[in-house]
C-alpha positions as CSV (number, residue, x, y, z in Angstrom):
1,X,-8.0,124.8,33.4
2,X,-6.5,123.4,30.4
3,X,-5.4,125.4,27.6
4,X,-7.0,125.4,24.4
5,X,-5.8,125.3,21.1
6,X,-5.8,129.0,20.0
7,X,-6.9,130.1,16.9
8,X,-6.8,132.8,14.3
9,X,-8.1,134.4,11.1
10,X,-5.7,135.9,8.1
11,X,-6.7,138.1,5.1
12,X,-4.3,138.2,2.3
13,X,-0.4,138.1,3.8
14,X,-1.3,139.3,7.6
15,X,-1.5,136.7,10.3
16,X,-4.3,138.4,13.4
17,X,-1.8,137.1,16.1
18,X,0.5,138.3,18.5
19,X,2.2,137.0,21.6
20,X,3.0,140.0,23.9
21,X,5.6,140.3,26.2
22,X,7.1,137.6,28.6
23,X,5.1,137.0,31.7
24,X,7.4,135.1,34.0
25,X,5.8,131.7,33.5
26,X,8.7,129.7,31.6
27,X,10.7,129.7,35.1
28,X,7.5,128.3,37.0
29,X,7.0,125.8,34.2
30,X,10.5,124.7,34.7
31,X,10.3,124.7,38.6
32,X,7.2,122.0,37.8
33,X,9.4,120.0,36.1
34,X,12.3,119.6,38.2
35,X,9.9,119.1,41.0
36,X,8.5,116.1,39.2
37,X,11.4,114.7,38.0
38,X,13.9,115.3,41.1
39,X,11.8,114.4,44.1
40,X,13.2,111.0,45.5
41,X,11.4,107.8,44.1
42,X,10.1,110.0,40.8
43,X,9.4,107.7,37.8
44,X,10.7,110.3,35.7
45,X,8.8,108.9,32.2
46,X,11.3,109.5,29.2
47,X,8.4,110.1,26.2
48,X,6.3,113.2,28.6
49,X,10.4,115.2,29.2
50,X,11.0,114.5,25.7
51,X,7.4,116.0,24.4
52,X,8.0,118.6,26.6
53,X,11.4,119.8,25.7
54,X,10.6,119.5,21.9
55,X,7.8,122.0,22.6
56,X,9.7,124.3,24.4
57,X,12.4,124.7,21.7
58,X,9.7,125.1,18.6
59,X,8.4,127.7,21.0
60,X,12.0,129.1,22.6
61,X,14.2,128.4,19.0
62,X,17.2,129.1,20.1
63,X,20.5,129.6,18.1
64,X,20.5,128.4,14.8
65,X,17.4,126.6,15.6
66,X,15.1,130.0,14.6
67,X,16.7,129.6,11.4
68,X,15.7,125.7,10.8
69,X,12.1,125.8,12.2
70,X,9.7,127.2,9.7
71,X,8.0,130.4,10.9
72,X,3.9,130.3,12.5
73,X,2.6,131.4,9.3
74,X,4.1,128.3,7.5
75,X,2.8,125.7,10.0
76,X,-0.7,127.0,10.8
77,X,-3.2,124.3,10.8
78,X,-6.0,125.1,8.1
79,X,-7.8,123.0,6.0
80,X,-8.0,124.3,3.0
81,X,-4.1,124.2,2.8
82,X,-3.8,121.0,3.7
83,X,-6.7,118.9,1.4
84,X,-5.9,121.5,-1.3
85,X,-1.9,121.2,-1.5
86,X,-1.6,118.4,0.9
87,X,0.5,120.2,3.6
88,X,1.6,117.8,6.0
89,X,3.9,120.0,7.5
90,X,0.7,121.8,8.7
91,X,-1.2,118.5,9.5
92,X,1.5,117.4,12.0
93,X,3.7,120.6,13.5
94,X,1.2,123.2,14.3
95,X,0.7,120.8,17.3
96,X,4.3,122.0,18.1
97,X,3.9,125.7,17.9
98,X,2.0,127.9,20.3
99,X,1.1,132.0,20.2
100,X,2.3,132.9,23.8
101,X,3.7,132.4,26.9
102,X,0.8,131.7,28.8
103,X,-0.8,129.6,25.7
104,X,2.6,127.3,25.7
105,X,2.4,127.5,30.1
106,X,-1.1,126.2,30.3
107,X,-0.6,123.3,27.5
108,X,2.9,121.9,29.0
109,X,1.6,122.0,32.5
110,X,-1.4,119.9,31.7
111,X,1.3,118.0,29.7
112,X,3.4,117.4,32.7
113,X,0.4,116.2,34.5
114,X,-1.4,114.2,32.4
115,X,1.9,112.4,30.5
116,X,3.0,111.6,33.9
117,X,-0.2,109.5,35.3
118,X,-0.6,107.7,31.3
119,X,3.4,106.5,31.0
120,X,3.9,105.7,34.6
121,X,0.3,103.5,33.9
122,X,0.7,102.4,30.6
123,X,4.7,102.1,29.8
124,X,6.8,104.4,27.3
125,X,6.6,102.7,24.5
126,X,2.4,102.4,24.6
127,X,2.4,105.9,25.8
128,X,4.3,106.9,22.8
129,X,2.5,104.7,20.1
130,X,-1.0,106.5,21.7
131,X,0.2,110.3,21.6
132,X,0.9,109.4,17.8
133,X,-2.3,108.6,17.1
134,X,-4.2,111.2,19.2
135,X,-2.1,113.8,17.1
136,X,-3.0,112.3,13.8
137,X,-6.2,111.5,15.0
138,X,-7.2,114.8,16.2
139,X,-5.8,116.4,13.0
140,X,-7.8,114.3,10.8
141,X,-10.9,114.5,12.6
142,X,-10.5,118.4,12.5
143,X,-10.6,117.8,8.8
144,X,-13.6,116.1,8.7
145,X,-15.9,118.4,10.7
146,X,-14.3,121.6,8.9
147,X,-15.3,120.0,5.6
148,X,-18.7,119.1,7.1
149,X,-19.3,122.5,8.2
150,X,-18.3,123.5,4.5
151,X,-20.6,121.1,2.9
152,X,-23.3,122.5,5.2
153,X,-22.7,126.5,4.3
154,X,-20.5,127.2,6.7
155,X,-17.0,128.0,5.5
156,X,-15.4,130.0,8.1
157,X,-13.7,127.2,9.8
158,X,-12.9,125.8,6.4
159,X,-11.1,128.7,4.6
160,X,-10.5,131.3,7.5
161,X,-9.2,129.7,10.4
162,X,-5.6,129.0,11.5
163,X,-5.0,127.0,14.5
164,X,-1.9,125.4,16.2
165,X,-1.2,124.3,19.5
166,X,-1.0,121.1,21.6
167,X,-4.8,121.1,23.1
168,X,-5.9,118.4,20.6
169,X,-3.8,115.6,22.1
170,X,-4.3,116.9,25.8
171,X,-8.1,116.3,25.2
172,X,-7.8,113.1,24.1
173,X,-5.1,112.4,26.8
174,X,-8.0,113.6,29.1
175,X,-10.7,111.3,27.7
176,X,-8.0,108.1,28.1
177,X,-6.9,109.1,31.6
178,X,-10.1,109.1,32.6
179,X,-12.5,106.6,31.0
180,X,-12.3,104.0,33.5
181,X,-12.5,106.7,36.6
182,X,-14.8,107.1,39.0
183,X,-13.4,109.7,40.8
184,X,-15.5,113.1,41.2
185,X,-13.4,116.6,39.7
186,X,-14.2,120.4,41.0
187,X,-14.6,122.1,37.8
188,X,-15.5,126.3,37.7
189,X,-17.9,125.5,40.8
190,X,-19.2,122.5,39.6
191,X,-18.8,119.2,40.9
192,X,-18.8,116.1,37.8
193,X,-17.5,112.7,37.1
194,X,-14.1,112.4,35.6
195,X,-15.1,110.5,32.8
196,X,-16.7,113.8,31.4
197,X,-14.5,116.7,32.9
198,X,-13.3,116.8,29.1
199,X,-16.4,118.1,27.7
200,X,-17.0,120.6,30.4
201,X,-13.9,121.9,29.7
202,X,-14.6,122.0,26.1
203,X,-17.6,124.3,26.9
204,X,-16.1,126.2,29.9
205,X,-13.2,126.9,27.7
206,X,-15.0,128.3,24.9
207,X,-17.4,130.6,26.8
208,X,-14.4,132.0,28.6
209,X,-12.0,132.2,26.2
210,X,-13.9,132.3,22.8
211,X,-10.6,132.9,20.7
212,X,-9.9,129.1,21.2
213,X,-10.4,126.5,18.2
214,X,-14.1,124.5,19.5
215,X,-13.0,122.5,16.5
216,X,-10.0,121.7,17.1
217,X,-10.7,120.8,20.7
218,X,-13.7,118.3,20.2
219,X,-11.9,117.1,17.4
220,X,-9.3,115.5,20.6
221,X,-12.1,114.5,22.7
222,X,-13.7,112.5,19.3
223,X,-9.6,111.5,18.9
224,X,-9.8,109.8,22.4
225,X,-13.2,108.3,22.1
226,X,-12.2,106.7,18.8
227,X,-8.4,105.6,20.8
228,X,-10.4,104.0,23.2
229,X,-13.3,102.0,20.7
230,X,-10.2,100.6,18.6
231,X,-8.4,99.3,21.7
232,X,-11.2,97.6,23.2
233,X,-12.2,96.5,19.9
234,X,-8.6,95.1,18.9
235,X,-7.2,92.6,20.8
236,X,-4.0,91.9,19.1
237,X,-0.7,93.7,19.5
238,X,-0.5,97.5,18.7
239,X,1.8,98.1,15.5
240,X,2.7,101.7,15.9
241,X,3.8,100.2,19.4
242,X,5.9,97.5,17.8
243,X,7.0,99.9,15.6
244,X,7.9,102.4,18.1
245,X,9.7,99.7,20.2
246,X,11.9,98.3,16.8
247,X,13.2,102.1,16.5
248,X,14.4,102.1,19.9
249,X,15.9,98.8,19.9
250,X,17.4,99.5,16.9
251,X,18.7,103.1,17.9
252,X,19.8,101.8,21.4
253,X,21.8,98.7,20.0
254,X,25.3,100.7,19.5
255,X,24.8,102.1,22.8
256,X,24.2,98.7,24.6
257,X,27.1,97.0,22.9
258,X,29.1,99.5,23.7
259,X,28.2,99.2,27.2
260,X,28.7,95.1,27.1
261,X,32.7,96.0,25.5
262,X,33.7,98.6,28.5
263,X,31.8,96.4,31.0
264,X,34.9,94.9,32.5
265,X,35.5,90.9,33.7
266,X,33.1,89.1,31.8
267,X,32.5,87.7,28.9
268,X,29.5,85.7,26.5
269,X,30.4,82.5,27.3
270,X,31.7,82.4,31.2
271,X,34.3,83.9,33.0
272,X,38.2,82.6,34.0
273,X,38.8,82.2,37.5
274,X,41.3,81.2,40.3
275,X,38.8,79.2,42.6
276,X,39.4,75.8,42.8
277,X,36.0,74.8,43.6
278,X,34.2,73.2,40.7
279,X,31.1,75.2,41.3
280,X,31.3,79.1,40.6
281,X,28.7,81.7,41.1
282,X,24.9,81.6,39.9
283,X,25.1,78.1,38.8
284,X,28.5,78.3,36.9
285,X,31.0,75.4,37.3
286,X,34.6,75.5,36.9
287,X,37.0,73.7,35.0
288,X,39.4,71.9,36.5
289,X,41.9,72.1,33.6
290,X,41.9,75.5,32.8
291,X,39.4,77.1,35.8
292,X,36.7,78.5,32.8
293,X,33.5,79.4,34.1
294,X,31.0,77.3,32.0
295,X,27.1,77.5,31.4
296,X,25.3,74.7,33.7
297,X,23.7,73.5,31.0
298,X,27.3,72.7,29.1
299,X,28.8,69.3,29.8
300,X,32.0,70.1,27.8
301,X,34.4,73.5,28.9
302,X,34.0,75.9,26.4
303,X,38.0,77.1,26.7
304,X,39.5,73.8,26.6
305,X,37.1,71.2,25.8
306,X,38.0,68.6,28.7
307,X,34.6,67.2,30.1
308,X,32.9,68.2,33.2
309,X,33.9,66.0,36.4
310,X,31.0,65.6,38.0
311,X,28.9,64.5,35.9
312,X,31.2,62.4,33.8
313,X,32.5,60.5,37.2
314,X,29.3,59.4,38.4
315,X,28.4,58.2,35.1
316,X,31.6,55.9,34.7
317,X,30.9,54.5,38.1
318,X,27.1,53.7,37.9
319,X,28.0,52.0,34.4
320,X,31.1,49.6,36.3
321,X,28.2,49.2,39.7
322,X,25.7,48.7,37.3
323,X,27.4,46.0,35.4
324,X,29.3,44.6,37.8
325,X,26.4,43.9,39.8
326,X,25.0,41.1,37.1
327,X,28.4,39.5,36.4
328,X,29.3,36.3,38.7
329,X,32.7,35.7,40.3
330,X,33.8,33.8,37.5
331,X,33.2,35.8,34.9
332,X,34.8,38.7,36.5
333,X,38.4,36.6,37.3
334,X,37.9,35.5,33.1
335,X,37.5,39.4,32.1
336,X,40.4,40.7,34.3
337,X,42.6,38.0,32.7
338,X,42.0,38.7,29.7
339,X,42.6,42.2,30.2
340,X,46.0,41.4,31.4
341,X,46.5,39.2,28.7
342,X,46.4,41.6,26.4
């Protein structure tokens, strides 16, 4: 079962949460992990670890981290906050944050599972650029039906309710995973296509555990259904993952030319050797002045600037075959005397 987002109500200063004491499932959660990531032949996708561990210190802060990351009572999501004062630190980290042990367990393990299958699939940088928008996607749709609700009498979810938790983004990861599967899943005794396995949990998880945000959770599926109608519908290349793949090249680029000045032996333009042969190694030839590694497609050493042999040879000699070929007897005896002449 997946988690859900949990939820809450506050009156005045008090927040109606707690998170109990530790139930031993932060070492199981990281037995998953290095199960995943350690077994021979694991893909080991960068973006899922990294989601992972960022949730696990918001939810761990350790050291001087406690003192950095803005308590659960500042990051709650609830709309009224954020449309009233425009709190985007609400809007975008109470995905980060979760109540307890079992609520951060249940969300990182579906994590791990789902994040594995999508950026294995799809590639880190796509897998990236789509987690982005399910979480502002979600977020804003949560928005919307909370002000619907509003509009419509019902202000509870509007004014009174405080959510946080990753849920959103995992029920729109669910909705992408499987939208093209036609695989069966066992569900709570009930046997149903993939493709809607989402919105049985959505009502499974909100007769069972009716603490959960229903908002906030269909407000992911919605997220994922929406991810899906814009891709299918958009057949040129994703910015966010252009964006996303310009930071990394750009972030990376020290560390790469780093690695290209301690590589030792080579260098840009070819290499300088001791074989005599004129032709080196993956299509490199070899200068027989200075024995410099050239580029094939160079005709002129780029150490010394003598020109390449082989191909400056046969050109001389098809040019005297060539033109000797149309000259008679004569004129070849007049030429050479004349060039002795000289």
């Amino acid at each position: 079962m997946g988690a859900g987002m949990s939820s809450g109500r506050r009156r005045g200063t008090g927040v109606g949460w707690g998170s109990g004491p530790s139930s031993g499932m932060l070492p199981l959660l990281a037995l998953q992990v290095i199960l995943e990531y350690g077994r021979a032949g694991a893909s080991r996708p960068p973006v899922t670890a990294a989601l992972i561990a960022a949730n696990a210190l918001v939810y761990l802060r350790p050291g001087a981290l406690d003192a950095f990351l803005p308590p659960l009572s500042r990051v709650a999501f609830n709309p009224h906050l954020i449309i009233q004062y425009g709190d985007l630190t609400r809007f975008f980290l109470s995905a980060f944050y979760h109540l307890s042990e079992t609520h951060f367990f249940y969300n990182m393990t579906s994590l791990l599972w789902k994040g594995i299958q999508l950026e294995t699939s799809m590639g880190s940088v796509e897998f990236a650029s789509m987690v982005t928008a399910l979480l502002g996607l979600s977020q804003g749709f949560t928005l919307l039906l909370s002000k619907g609700l509003l509009l419509l009498g019902n202000e509870v979810p509007y004014y009174d309710q405080y959510a946080v938790g990753f849920s959103g983004v995992l029920f729109g990861m669910k909705i992408v995973l499987n939208a093209w599967s036609d695989d069966y899943v066992f569900l709570h005794g009930m046997v149903i296509p993939a493709k809607y396995a989402a919105w049985a949990e959505l009502l499974l998880i909100q007769a069972f555990i009716p603490g959960t945000s229903f908002i906030g959770h269909l407000s992911g599926i919605l997220a994922g259904l929406a991810y899906l109608w814009v891709k299918r519908s958009y057949s040129g290349p994703d910015p966010l993952a252009l964006l996303i793949s310009g930071i990394t090249n750009v972030v990376s680029w020290p560390v790469k030319f780093a690695q290209r000045l301690l590589r030792p032996g080579r260098r840009q333009g070819g290499r300088v050797g001791r074989r005599p042969a004129r032709e080196s190694g993956r299509g490199l030839w070899r200068c027989s002045a200075c024995t410099y590694d050239n580029s094939p497609s160079a005709n002129i050493c780029e150490m010394c600037n003598s020109e390449r042999e082989d191909r400056v040879f046969p050109q001389r000699q098809h040019v005297q075959d060539g033109g000797n070929s149309d000259l008679s007897v004569d004129e070849i005896r007049r030429r050479r005397l004349q060039r002795f002449d000289r």
